[in-house]
């Protein structure tokens, strides 16, 4: 257990708003440790403070596991020290639950153990909680402060917040291109556009989000595995492929490994029953989606809106969209992208047939361009990474 004196700035001082923020930031850092393990649950961290000293910490570690508040309380009880929770302040990033889910209500434990003050970051929008946890604590006579670091916690839990309020996955579009805007050479070679450090980052993103998605064009060209190789113990994402006719070659790597790593093929009713059956035999799950008419003579394709709904029903809260350009454009066009991470490698490959990160029929006027907000730029090794959120995302919180 990690217990340490953590409050050099507040020694001997009365608790005030700024010390609340310091402890809440610590709780947020703990919450972060659940990334990639708790989906579709929220990231939650808790810190218990008594006499200006952190006496215990906890976080929601994995889906179905104990909540942060109970983990923190348990950590005190297992510490072997004669600390008691009674009279303490608990900092928790998300409102404590008050209902019986996979675990008993946290409010019960908090009241029972005699916590005196609870500082909550964000009210839980889950209709089963939604302010009722805070109400229960107040009714039991505890002092409750809310909204500390609220905006940062909303940002940390953006995947959960979208999923719990819309039952649709949060979509992160990741692209990697050269300085001349290409994602592969004219003959389709794309290994590798970005440097090793960027590729490691992408692997970490695959472990963080529940699904990773590509179009059938990418499977045909690259025959990718779409797994996490560089990070030991990481959770493998569910692979999702948009393939209207379910025409994926059964000997592709994703099909051949479907029994070990979940693989979904999103198709329309154009798919042949025989082909679907042979995919099922390999362990591939097929999802029948509505069709959408595509321009440029592409005919009917998978209706991505319908697919998002169906993935949400399956408990998938987040998708890392890895292209290619045709699929990326469809996602953008339908306002289904919530976040963008664009890697730019300092190299040129040229070639008028070389593909770009977003293709499709495009928008006709510059004024119609899909623009990003809250843009930030980072260096990873030799590469530049642009991060932002599309102005026109179907979801606005
Ligand atoms: N550098 C990178 O970051 C990166 C990442 C990924 C891919 N790539 C490269 O990109 C190239 C492949 O890209 P691509 O654009 O040809 O293929 P793609 O986007 O991977 O796949 C497009 C195909 O997906 C199917 N699809 C089903 N529903 C769709 C929908 N609603 N909207 C759009 N497509 C839908 C369509 O085939 P059906 O009509 O048959 O269903 C469509 O032709 C490869 O060369 C690959 O190496 C590079």
CSV table of C-alpha atoms and ligand atoms in Angstrom, one decimal:
chain,number,residue,atom,x,y,z
A,1,UNK,CA,0.0,0.0,0.0
A,2,UNK,CA,1.2,3.5,-0.8
A,3,UNK,CA,0.7,5.8,2.2
A,4,UNK,CA,2.9,8.8,2.7
A,5,UNK,CA,2.9,12.2,4.2
A,6,UNK,CA,1.7,14.1,1.2
A,7,UNK,CA,0.9,17.6,2.5
A,8,UNK,CA,4.0,19.7,2.9
A,9,UNK,CA,2.1,22.8,1.7
A,10,UNK,CA,-0.7,22.5,4.2
A,11,UNK,CA,1.1,21.5,7.4
A,12,UNK,CA,-0.6,23.1,10.4
A,13,UNK,CA,-3.0,25.0,8.2
A,14,UNK,CA,-6.7,24.9,8.3
A,15,UNK,CA,-8.1,23.0,5.2
A,16,UNK,CA,-9.1,25.5,2.6
A,17,UNK,CA,-10.1,25.4,-1.1
A,18,UNK,CA,-6.5,25.3,-2.3
A,19,UNK,CA,-5.6,22.3,-0.1
A,20,UNK,CA,-8.8,20.7,-1.4
A,21,UNK,CA,-7.5,21.1,-4.9
A,22,UNK,CA,-4.1,19.7,-4.0
A,23,UNK,CA,-5.6,16.5,-2.6
A,24,UNK,CA,-8.1,16.3,-5.4
A,25,UNK,CA,-5.3,16.5,-8.0
A,26,UNK,CA,-3.6,13.6,-6.1
A,27,UNK,CA,-6.9,11.6,-6.4
A,28,UNK,CA,-7.0,12.4,-10.1
A,29,UNK,CA,-3.5,11.0,-10.5
A,30,UNK,CA,-4.6,7.8,-8.8
A,31,UNK,CA,-7.7,7.6,-11.0
A,32,UNK,CA,-5.4,7.7,-14.1
A,33,UNK,CA,-3.9,4.3,-13.0
A,34,UNK,CA,-7.2,2.6,-14.0
A,35,UNK,CA,-6.8,3.7,-17.6
A,36,UNK,CA,-7.3,0.8,-20.0
A,37,UNK,CA,-8.6,-1.5,-17.2
A,38,UNK,CA,-11.9,0.0,-16.0
A,39,UNK,CA,-13.9,0.6,-19.2
A,40,UNK,CA,-16.8,1.2,-19.5
A,41,UNK,CA,-16.6,2.4,-15.9
A,42,UNK,CA,-15.2,5.8,-15.0
A,43,UNK,CA,-11.7,6.5,-13.8
A,44,UNK,CA,-12.0,7.3,-10.1
A,45,UNK,CA,-9.4,8.0,-7.4
A,46,UNK,CA,-9.8,8.6,-3.6
A,47,UNK,CA,-7.5,10.1,-1.0
A,48,UNK,CA,-8.2,10.0,2.8
A,49,UNK,CA,-6.7,12.8,4.8
A,50,UNK,CA,-6.6,13.3,8.6
A,51,UNK,CA,-4.8,16.0,10.5
A,52,UNK,CA,-3.4,17.3,7.2
A,53,UNK,CA,-1.8,13.9,6.5
A,54,UNK,CA,-2.7,11.4,3.7
A,55,UNK,CA,-3.6,8.2,5.6
A,56,UNK,CA,-4.8,6.2,2.6
A,57,UNK,CA,-5.3,6.2,-1.1
A,58,UNK,CA,-7.2,4.0,-3.5
A,59,UNK,CA,-8.5,3.9,-7.1
A,60,UNK,CA,-10.9,1.9,-9.2
A,61,UNK,CA,-8.4,-0.6,-10.5
A,62,UNK,CA,-10.3,-2.8,-13.0
A,63,UNK,CA,-13.9,-3.3,-14.3
A,64,UNK,CA,-16.0,-5.1,-11.8
A,65,UNK,CA,-13.5,-4.5,-9.0
A,66,UNK,CA,-14.0,-2.4,-5.8
A,67,UNK,CA,-14.5,1.3,-6.1
A,68,UNK,CA,-11.8,3.8,-5.2
A,69,UNK,CA,-13.5,4.8,-1.9
A,70,UNK,CA,-13.7,1.2,-0.6
A,71,UNK,CA,-10.1,0.5,-1.8
A,72,UNK,CA,-8.8,3.5,0.1
A,73,UNK,CA,-10.7,2.5,3.3
A,74,UNK,CA,-9.5,-1.1,2.9
A,75,UNK,CA,-5.9,0.2,2.5
A,76,UNK,CA,-6.1,1.9,5.9
A,77,UNK,CA,-7.5,-1.3,7.5
A,78,UNK,CA,-4.7,-3.4,6.0
A,79,UNK,CA,-1.9,-1.0,6.9
A,80,UNK,CA,-1.3,-2.4,10.3
A,81,UNK,CA,-1.2,1.2,11.7
A,82,UNK,CA,-3.7,2.3,14.2
A,83,UNK,CA,-5.1,5.0,11.9
A,84,UNK,CA,-8.9,5.2,11.8
A,85,UNK,CA,-11.1,6.7,9.1
A,86,UNK,CA,-13.3,8.3,11.7
A,87,UNK,CA,-13.2,12.1,11.5
A,88,UNK,CA,-11.2,12.2,8.3
A,89,UNK,CA,-11.8,14.0,5.0
A,90,UNK,CA,-12.2,11.9,1.9
A,91,UNK,CA,-11.4,13.3,-1.5
A,92,UNK,CA,-13.0,11.4,-4.4
A,93,UNK,CA,-13.0,12.4,-8.0
A,94,UNK,CA,-16.5,11.2,-8.8
A,95,UNK,CA,-19.6,11.2,-6.6
A,96,UNK,CA,-19.8,8.0,-4.4
A,97,UNK,CA,-22.3,5.5,-5.6
A,98,UNK,CA,-25.4,4.8,-3.5
A,99,UNK,CA,-26.8,1.8,-5.3
A,100,UNK,CA,-26.0,-1.9,-5.4
A,101,UNK,CA,-24.2,-2.7,-8.6
A,102,UNK,CA,-21.3,-5.1,-9.0
A,103,UNK,CA,-20.2,-3.9,-5.6
A,104,UNK,CA,-22.1,-2.5,-2.6
A,105,UNK,CA,-22.8,1.3,-2.3
A,106,UNK,CA,-19.7,3.3,-1.3
A,107,UNK,CA,-21.9,5.8,0.6
A,108,UNK,CA,-22.7,3.0,3.1
A,109,UNK,CA,-19.0,2.4,3.8
A,110,UNK,CA,-18.2,6.1,4.1
A,111,UNK,CA,-21.0,6.8,6.6
A,112,UNK,CA,-20.4,3.6,8.5
A,113,UNK,CA,-16.6,4.3,8.9
A,114,UNK,CA,-17.3,7.8,10.2
A,115,UNK,CA,-15.8,10.0,7.5
A,116,UNK,CA,-16.6,13.6,8.6
A,117,UNK,CA,-16.1,15.5,5.3
A,118,UNK,CA,-16.3,14.4,1.7
A,119,UNK,CA,-14.9,16.5,-1.2
A,120,UNK,CA,-16.3,15.4,-4.5
A,121,UNK,CA,-14.9,16.4,-7.9
A,122,UNK,CA,-17.8,15.6,-10.2
A,123,UNK,CA,-21.4,14.6,-9.7
A,124,UNK,CA,-22.0,11.2,-11.3
A,125,UNK,CA,-24.3,11.6,-14.4
A,126,UNK,CA,-25.2,7.9,-14.1
A,127,UNK,CA,-29.0,8.1,-13.5
A,128,UNK,CA,-28.6,5.6,-10.7
A,129,UNK,CA,-26.5,8.1,-8.8
A,130,UNK,CA,-27.0,11.6,-10.2
A,131,UNK,CA,-26.7,13.6,-6.9
A,132,UNK,CA,-28.4,10.9,-4.8
A,133,UNK,CA,-25.0,9.8,-3.3
A,134,UNK,CA,-24.2,13.4,-2.2
A,135,UNK,CA,-27.7,13.7,-0.8
A,136,UNK,CA,-27.4,10.5,1.3
A,137,UNK,CA,-24.1,11.7,2.7
A,138,UNK,CA,-25.5,15.1,3.7
A,139,UNK,CA,-28.6,13.5,5.2
A,140,UNK,CA,-26.2,11.4,7.4
A,141,UNK,CA,-24.7,14.6,8.7
A,142,UNK,CA,-21.4,14.6,6.7
A,143,UNK,CA,-20.1,17.9,5.3
A,144,UNK,CA,-20.0,17.6,1.5
A,145,UNK,CA,-18.1,19.9,-0.8
A,146,UNK,CA,-18.6,19.5,-4.6
A,147,UNK,CA,-17.1,20.7,-7.9
A,148,UNK,CA,-13.4,20.7,-6.9
A,149,UNK,CA,-11.3,20.4,-10.1
A,150,UNK,CA,-14.6,19.6,-11.9
A,151,UNK,CA,-13.5,20.7,-15.4
A,152,UNK,CA,-10.3,18.7,-15.2
A,153,UNK,CA,-12.1,15.6,-14.0
A,154,UNK,CA,-14.7,16.0,-16.8
A,155,UNK,CA,-11.7,16.0,-19.2
A,156,UNK,CA,-10.2,12.9,-17.6
A,157,UNK,CA,-13.5,11.1,-17.8
A,158,UNK,CA,-14.6,12.2,-21.3
A,159,UNK,CA,-15.0,8.6,-22.5
A,160,UNK,CA,-17.2,7.7,-19.6
A,161,UNK,CA,-19.2,10.9,-19.7
A,162,UNK,CA,-20.1,10.4,-23.4
A,163,UNK,CA,-20.9,6.7,-22.9
A,164,UNK,CA,-23.1,7.1,-19.9
A,165,UNK,CA,-25.1,9.9,-21.4
A,166,UNK,CA,-25.4,8.6,-25.0
A,167,UNK,CA,-24.6,4.9,-24.8
A,168,UNK,CA,-22.3,5.4,-27.8
A,169,UNK,CA,-18.5,5.0,-27.9
A,170,UNK,CA,-16.1,7.9,-27.7
A,171,UNK,CA,-14.2,7.9,-31.0
A,172,UNK,CA,-10.5,9.0,-31.3
A,173,UNK,CA,-9.3,9.3,-34.9
A,174,UNK,CA,-5.6,8.6,-35.0
A,175,UNK,CA,-3.6,9.2,-38.2
A,176,UNK,CA,0.1,9.2,-39.1
A,177,UNK,CA,1.3,11.0,-42.2
A,178,UNK,CA,4.5,12.4,-43.7
A,179,UNK,CA,5.2,16.1,-44.1
A,180,UNK,CA,3.7,15.9,-47.6
A,181,UNK,CA,0.4,14.6,-46.1
A,182,UNK,CA,0.7,10.9,-47.2
A,183,UNK,CA,-0.2,7.8,-45.1
A,184,UNK,CA,1.4,5.3,-47.5
A,185,UNK,CA,3.5,5.3,-50.7
A,186,UNK,CA,1.8,5.2,-54.1
A,187,UNK,CA,2.1,1.4,-54.1
A,188,UNK,CA,0.6,1.1,-50.5
A,189,UNK,CA,3.7,0.7,-48.4
A,190,UNK,CA,3.1,2.2,-45.0
A,191,UNK,CA,5.6,0.6,-42.7
A,192,UNK,CA,6.5,2.9,-41.0
A,193,UNK,CA,5.3,6.4,-41.4
A,194,UNK,CA,6.1,7.5,-37.8
A,195,UNK,CA,9.0,6.8,-35.5
A,196,UNK,CA,9.3,4.2,-32.8
A,197,UNK,CA,8.4,6.4,-29.9
A,198,UNK,CA,5.2,7.5,-31.8
A,199,UNK,CA,4.4,3.8,-32.5
A,200,UNK,CA,4.8,3.0,-28.8
A,201,UNK,CA,2.3,5.8,-28.0
A,202,UNK,CA,-0.2,4.3,-30.5
A,203,UNK,CA,0.2,0.9,-28.8
A,204,UNK,CA,-0.6,2.6,-25.5
A,205,UNK,CA,-3.7,4.1,-27.0
A,206,UNK,CA,-4.8,0.7,-28.3
A,207,UNK,CA,-4.5,-0.6,-24.7
A,208,UNK,CA,-6.5,2.4,-23.4
A,209,UNK,CA,-9.5,2.2,-25.7
A,210,UNK,CA,-11.9,-0.8,-25.8
A,211,UNK,CA,-12.0,-1.1,-29.6
A,212,UNK,CA,-9.6,-0.4,-32.5
A,213,UNK,CA,-11.2,0.1,-35.9
A,214,UNK,CA,-10.1,0.1,-39.6
A,215,UNK,CA,-11.8,-0.3,-43.0
A,216,UNK,CA,-11.5,-3.4,-45.2
A,217,UNK,CA,-9.2,-1.4,-47.5
A,218,UNK,CA,-6.5,-1.3,-44.7
A,219,UNK,CA,-6.9,-5.0,-43.9
A,220,UNK,CA,-6.5,-5.9,-47.6
A,221,UNK,CA,-3.4,-3.6,-48.0
A,222,UNK,CA,-1.6,-4.1,-44.7
A,223,UNK,CA,-3.0,-7.3,-43.2
A,224,UNK,CA,-2.5,-5.8,-39.7
A,225,UNK,CA,-2.8,-7.6,-36.3
A,226,UNK,CA,-4.3,-4.5,-34.6
A,227,UNK,CA,-3.0,-5.7,-31.2
A,228,UNK,CA,-0.8,-4.4,-28.4
A,229,UNK,CA,2.7,-5.8,-28.8
A,230,UNK,CA,5.1,-3.4,-27.0
A,231,UNK,CA,3.4,-3.3,-23.6
A,232,UNK,CA,3.4,-6.3,-21.4
A,233,UNK,CA,0.2,-7.2,-19.6
A,234,UNK,CA,-1.8,-4.7,-21.6
A,235,UNK,CA,-5.5,-5.4,-22.4
A,236,UNK,CA,-6.0,-6.2,-26.1
A,237,UNK,CA,-8.6,-4.1,-27.9
A,238,UNK,CA,-11.6,-5.6,-29.7
A,239,UNK,CA,-10.9,-5.3,-33.4
A,240,UNK,CA,-13.7,-3.8,-35.5
A,241,UNK,CA,-13.6,-3.8,-39.3
A,242,UNK,CA,-16.0,-2.0,-41.6
A,243,UNK,CA,-16.6,-4.4,-44.4
A,244,UNK,CA,-20.0,-4.0,-46.1
A,245,UNK,CA,-19.9,-7.4,-47.9
A,246,UNK,CA,-18.0,-9.3,-45.1
A,247,UNK,CA,-15.5,-10.0,-47.9
A,248,UNK,CA,-12.5,-10.1,-45.5
A,249,UNK,CA,-10.1,-12.9,-46.5
A,250,UNK,CA,-10.4,-15.7,-43.9
A,251,UNK,CA,-6.7,-16.1,-43.9
A,252,UNK,CA,-6.1,-12.5,-42.9
A,253,UNK,CA,-4.2,-12.1,-39.6
A,254,UNK,CA,-7.3,-10.7,-37.7
A,255,UNK,CA,-9.5,-13.6,-38.8
A,256,UNK,CA,-6.8,-16.2,-38.0
A,257,UNK,CA,-6.4,-14.8,-34.5
A,258,UNK,CA,-10.1,-14.1,-33.8
A,259,UNK,CA,-10.4,-16.9,-31.3
A,260,UNK,CA,-7.7,-15.2,-29.1
A,261,UNK,CA,-8.5,-11.5,-29.7
A,262,UNK,CA,-12.2,-10.5,-30.2
A,263,UNK,CA,-12.8,-9.4,-33.8
A,264,UNK,CA,-16.0,-7.9,-35.1
A,265,UNK,CA,-16.9,-7.5,-38.8
A,266,UNK,CA,-19.5,-4.7,-39.4
A,267,UNK,CA,-21.4,-5.6,-42.6
A,268,UNK,CA,-24.7,-4.9,-44.3
A,269,UNK,CA,-27.2,-7.3,-45.7
A,270,UNK,CA,-25.1,-7.6,-48.9
A,271,UNK,CA,-22.9,-10.1,-47.1
A,272,UNK,CA,-23.3,-13.8,-48.2
A,273,UNK,CA,-24.6,-16.2,-45.5
A,274,UNK,CA,-21.9,-18.7,-46.4
A,275,UNK,CA,-19.1,-16.1,-45.9
A,276,UNK,CA,-20.6,-15.1,-42.5
A,277,UNK,CA,-20.7,-18.7,-41.5
A,278,UNK,CA,-17.1,-19.3,-42.3
A,279,UNK,CA,-16.2,-16.2,-40.3
A,280,UNK,CA,-18.2,-17.4,-37.3
A,281,UNK,CA,-16.3,-20.7,-37.5
A,282,UNK,CA,-13.1,-18.7,-37.0
A,283,UNK,CA,-14.5,-17.0,-33.9
A,284,UNK,CA,-15.3,-13.7,-35.7
A,285,UNK,CA,-18.4,-11.9,-34.5
A,286,UNK,CA,-20.4,-10.3,-37.3
A,287,UNK,CA,-22.6,-7.3,-36.8
A,288,UNK,CA,-25.4,-6.6,-39.3
A,289,UNK,CA,-25.8,-2.9,-39.8
A,290,UNK,CA,-28.1,-0.6,-41.7
A,291,UNK,CA,-26.8,0.6,-45.1
A,292,UNK,CA,-25.9,4.1,-46.1
A,293,UNK,CA,-25.8,5.3,-49.7
A,294,UNK,CA,-22.3,6.6,-50.5
A,295,UNK,CA,-21.6,9.0,-53.3
A,296,UNK,CA,-18.9,8.5,-56.0
A,297,UNK,CA,-20.4,5.2,-57.2
A,298,UNK,CA,-19.4,3.4,-53.9
A,299,UNK,CA,-22.9,2.1,-53.5
A,300,UNK,CA,-24.2,1.0,-50.1
A,301,UNK,CA,-21.8,0.8,-47.2
A,302,UNK,CA,-22.0,0.3,-43.4
A,303,UNK,CA,-24.1,3.0,-41.7
A,304,UNK,CA,-21.6,4.1,-39.0
A,305,UNK,CA,-24.2,5.7,-36.9
A,306,UNK,CA,-26.0,2.5,-36.6
A,307,UNK,CA,-22.8,0.7,-35.9
A,308,UNK,CA,-21.9,3.1,-33.0
A,309,UNK,CA,-25.3,2.3,-31.5
A,310,UNK,CA,-24.7,-1.4,-31.8
A,311,UNK,CA,-21.2,-1.2,-30.3
A,312,UNK,CA,-22.6,0.8,-27.4
A,313,UNK,CA,-25.2,-1.9,-26.7
A,314,UNK,CA,-22.2,-4.3,-26.5
A,315,UNK,CA,-20.7,-2.2,-23.8
A,316,UNK,CA,-18.0,-0.7,-26.0
A,317,UNK,CA,-17.3,2.8,-24.6
A,318,UNK,CA,-14.4,3.9,-26.8
A,319,UNK,CA,-12.8,3.3,-30.2
A,320,UNK,CA,-9.5,4.1,-31.6
A,321,UNK,CA,-10.1,4.8,-35.3
A,322,UNK,CA,-7.0,4.0,-37.3
A,323,UNK,CA,-8.3,4.6,-40.9
A,324,UNK,CA,-7.7,4.4,-43.7
A,325,UNK,CA,-8.7,7.6,-45.5
A,326,UNK,CA,-12.1,6.4,-46.8
A,327,UNK,CA,-13.3,5.3,-43.4
A,328,UNK,CA,-11.9,8.4,-41.7
A,329,UNK,CA,-13.8,10.7,-44.0
A,330,UNK,CA,-17.1,8.8,-43.4
A,331,UNK,CA,-16.6,9.2,-39.6
A,332,UNK,CA,-15.9,12.9,-40.0
A,333,UNK,CA,-18.7,13.5,-42.4
A,334,UNK,CA,-21.2,11.9,-40.0
A,335,UNK,CA,-19.8,13.9,-37.1
A,336,UNK,CA,-18.8,10.7,-35.3
A,337,UNK,CA,-15.2,11.7,-34.3
A,338,UNK,CA,-14.8,13.1,-30.8
A,339,UNK,CA,-11.0,13.5,-30.6
A,340,UNK,CA,-8.1,13.6,-33.1
A,341,UNK,CA,-4.5,12.6,-32.6
A,342,UNK,CA,-2.5,13.3,-35.8
A,343,UNK,CA,1.2,12.2,-36.0
A,344,UNK,CA,3.3,14.0,-38.5
A,345,UNK,CA,6.7,12.5,-39.5
A,346,UNK,CA,9.5,14.7,-40.8
A,347,UNK,CA,9.8,13.0,-44.2
A,348,UNK,CA,8.5,13.2,-47.8
A,349,UNK,CA,7.4,10.4,-50.0
A,350,UNK,CA,5.6,12.2,-52.8
A,351,UNK,CA,3.5,10.4,-55.4
A,352,UNK,CA,0.2,11.5,-56.8
A,353,UNK,CA,-1.4,8.1,-56.0
A,354,UNK,CA,-0.2,8.1,-52.4
A,355,UNK,CA,-3.1,8.0,-50.0
A,356,UNK,CA,-3.9,10.7,-47.4
A,357,UNK,CA,-5.4,10.5,-43.9
A,358,UNK,CA,-8.8,11.7,-45.0
A,359,UNK,CA,-10.1,10.9,-48.5
A,360,UNK,CA,-13.7,10.3,-49.5
A,361,UNK,CA,-15.3,12.9,-51.7
A,362,UNK,CA,-14.2,15.7,-49.3
A,363,UNK,CA,-15.9,19.1,-48.7
A,364,UNK,CA,-16.1,21.5,-51.7
A,365,UNK,CA,-15.5,24.8,-49.9
A,366,UNK,CA,-12.7,25.7,-47.5
A,367,UNK,CA,-15.4,27.3,-45.3
A,368,UNK,CA,-16.9,23.8,-44.8
A,369,UNK,CA,-13.6,22.3,-43.5
A,370,UNK,CA,-13.7,20.2,-40.4
A,371,UNK,CA,-11.9,22.3,-37.9
A,372,UNK,CA,-10.5,21.4,-34.4
A,373,UNK,CA,-10.8,23.2,-31.1
A,374,UNK,CA,-8.5,23.1,-28.0
A,375,UNK,CA,-5.6,22.3,-30.3
A,376,UNK,CA,-2.3,21.3,-28.7
A,377,UNK,CA,1.0,20.2,-30.2
A,378,UNK,CA,3.6,17.8,-28.8
A,379,UNK,CA,7.0,16.4,-29.9
A,380,UNK,CA,7.4,12.7,-29.7
A,381,UNK,CA,10.9,11.7,-30.8
A,382,UNK,CA,11.3,13.2,-34.3
A,383,UNK,CA,7.6,13.4,-34.9
A,384,UNK,CA,5.1,16.2,-34.2
A,385,UNK,CA,1.7,15.3,-32.7
A,386,UNK,CA,-1.4,17.5,-33.2
A,387,UNK,CA,-4.2,16.9,-30.7
A,388,UNK,CA,-7.7,18.4,-30.8
A,389,UNK,CA,-11.4,18.0,-30.8
A,390,UNK,CA,-13.6,18.5,-33.9
A,391,UNK,CA,-15.9,21.5,-33.6
A,392,UNK,CA,-18.6,19.4,-35.2
A,393,UNK,CA,-18.7,16.4,-33.0
A,394,UNK,CA,-22.2,14.9,-32.6
A,395,UNK,CA,-21.5,14.9,-28.9
A,396,UNK,CA,-21.0,18.1,-26.9
A,397,UNK,CA,-20.8,18.0,-23.2
B,1,LIG,N1,-0.5,5.8,-41.8
B,1,LIG,C1,-1.6,5.5,-41.2
B,1,LIG,O1,-2.0,6.0,-40.2
B,1,LIG,C2,-2.6,4.5,-41.9
B,1,LIG,C3,-3.6,4.0,-41.1
B,1,LIG,C4,-4.5,3.1,-41.7
B,1,LIG,C5,-4.4,2.8,-43.1
B,1,LIG,N2,-3.4,3.3,-43.8
B,1,LIG,C6,-3.3,3.0,-45.2
B,1,LIG,O2,-4.5,3.4,-45.8
B,1,LIG,C7,-4.7,2.5,-47.0
B,1,LIG,C8,-6.1,2.0,-46.9
B,1,LIG,O3,-7.0,3.0,-46.9
B,1,LIG,P1,-8.4,3.1,-47.7
B,1,LIG,O4,-8.9,4.4,-47.6
B,1,LIG,O5,-8.1,2.5,-49.1
B,1,LIG,O6,-9.3,2.0,-47.0
B,1,LIG,P2,-10.1,2.0,-45.6
B,1,LIG,O7,-10.6,3.3,-45.2
B,1,LIG,O8,-9.2,1.2,-44.6
B,1,LIG,O9,-11.3,1.1,-46.0
B,1,LIG,C9,-12.3,1.6,-46.8
B,1,LIG,C10,-13.3,0.5,-47.1
B,1,LIG,O10,-14.1,0.3,-45.9
B,1,LIG,C11,-15.4,-0.2,-46.3
B,1,LIG,N3,-16.4,0.6,-45.6
B,1,LIG,C12,-17.5,0.0,-45.1
B,1,LIG,N4,-18.3,1.0,-44.6
B,1,LIG,C13,-17.8,2.2,-44.9
B,1,LIG,C14,-18.1,3.5,-44.7
B,1,LIG,N5,-19.3,3.8,-44.0
B,1,LIG,N6,-17.3,4.5,-45.1
B,1,LIG,C15,-16.2,4.2,-45.7
B,1,LIG,N7,-15.7,2.9,-45.9
B,1,LIG,C16,-16.5,1.9,-45.5
B,1,LIG,C17,-15.5,0.1,-47.8
B,1,LIG,O11,-15.4,-1.1,-48.5
B,1,LIG,P3,-16.7,-2.0,-48.7
B,1,LIG,O12,-17.6,-1.1,-49.6
B,1,LIG,O13,-16.3,-3.2,-49.4
B,1,LIG,O14,-17.3,-2.2,-47.4
B,1,LIG,C18,-14.3,1.0,-48.1
B,1,LIG,O15,-13.9,0.8,-49.4
B,1,LIG,C19,-3.7,1.5,-46.9
B,1,LIG,O16,-2.7,1.8,-47.9
B,1,LIG,C20,-3.1,1.6,-45.5
B,1,LIG,O17,-1.8,1.2,-45.5
B,1,LIG,C21,-2.5,4.1,-43.2
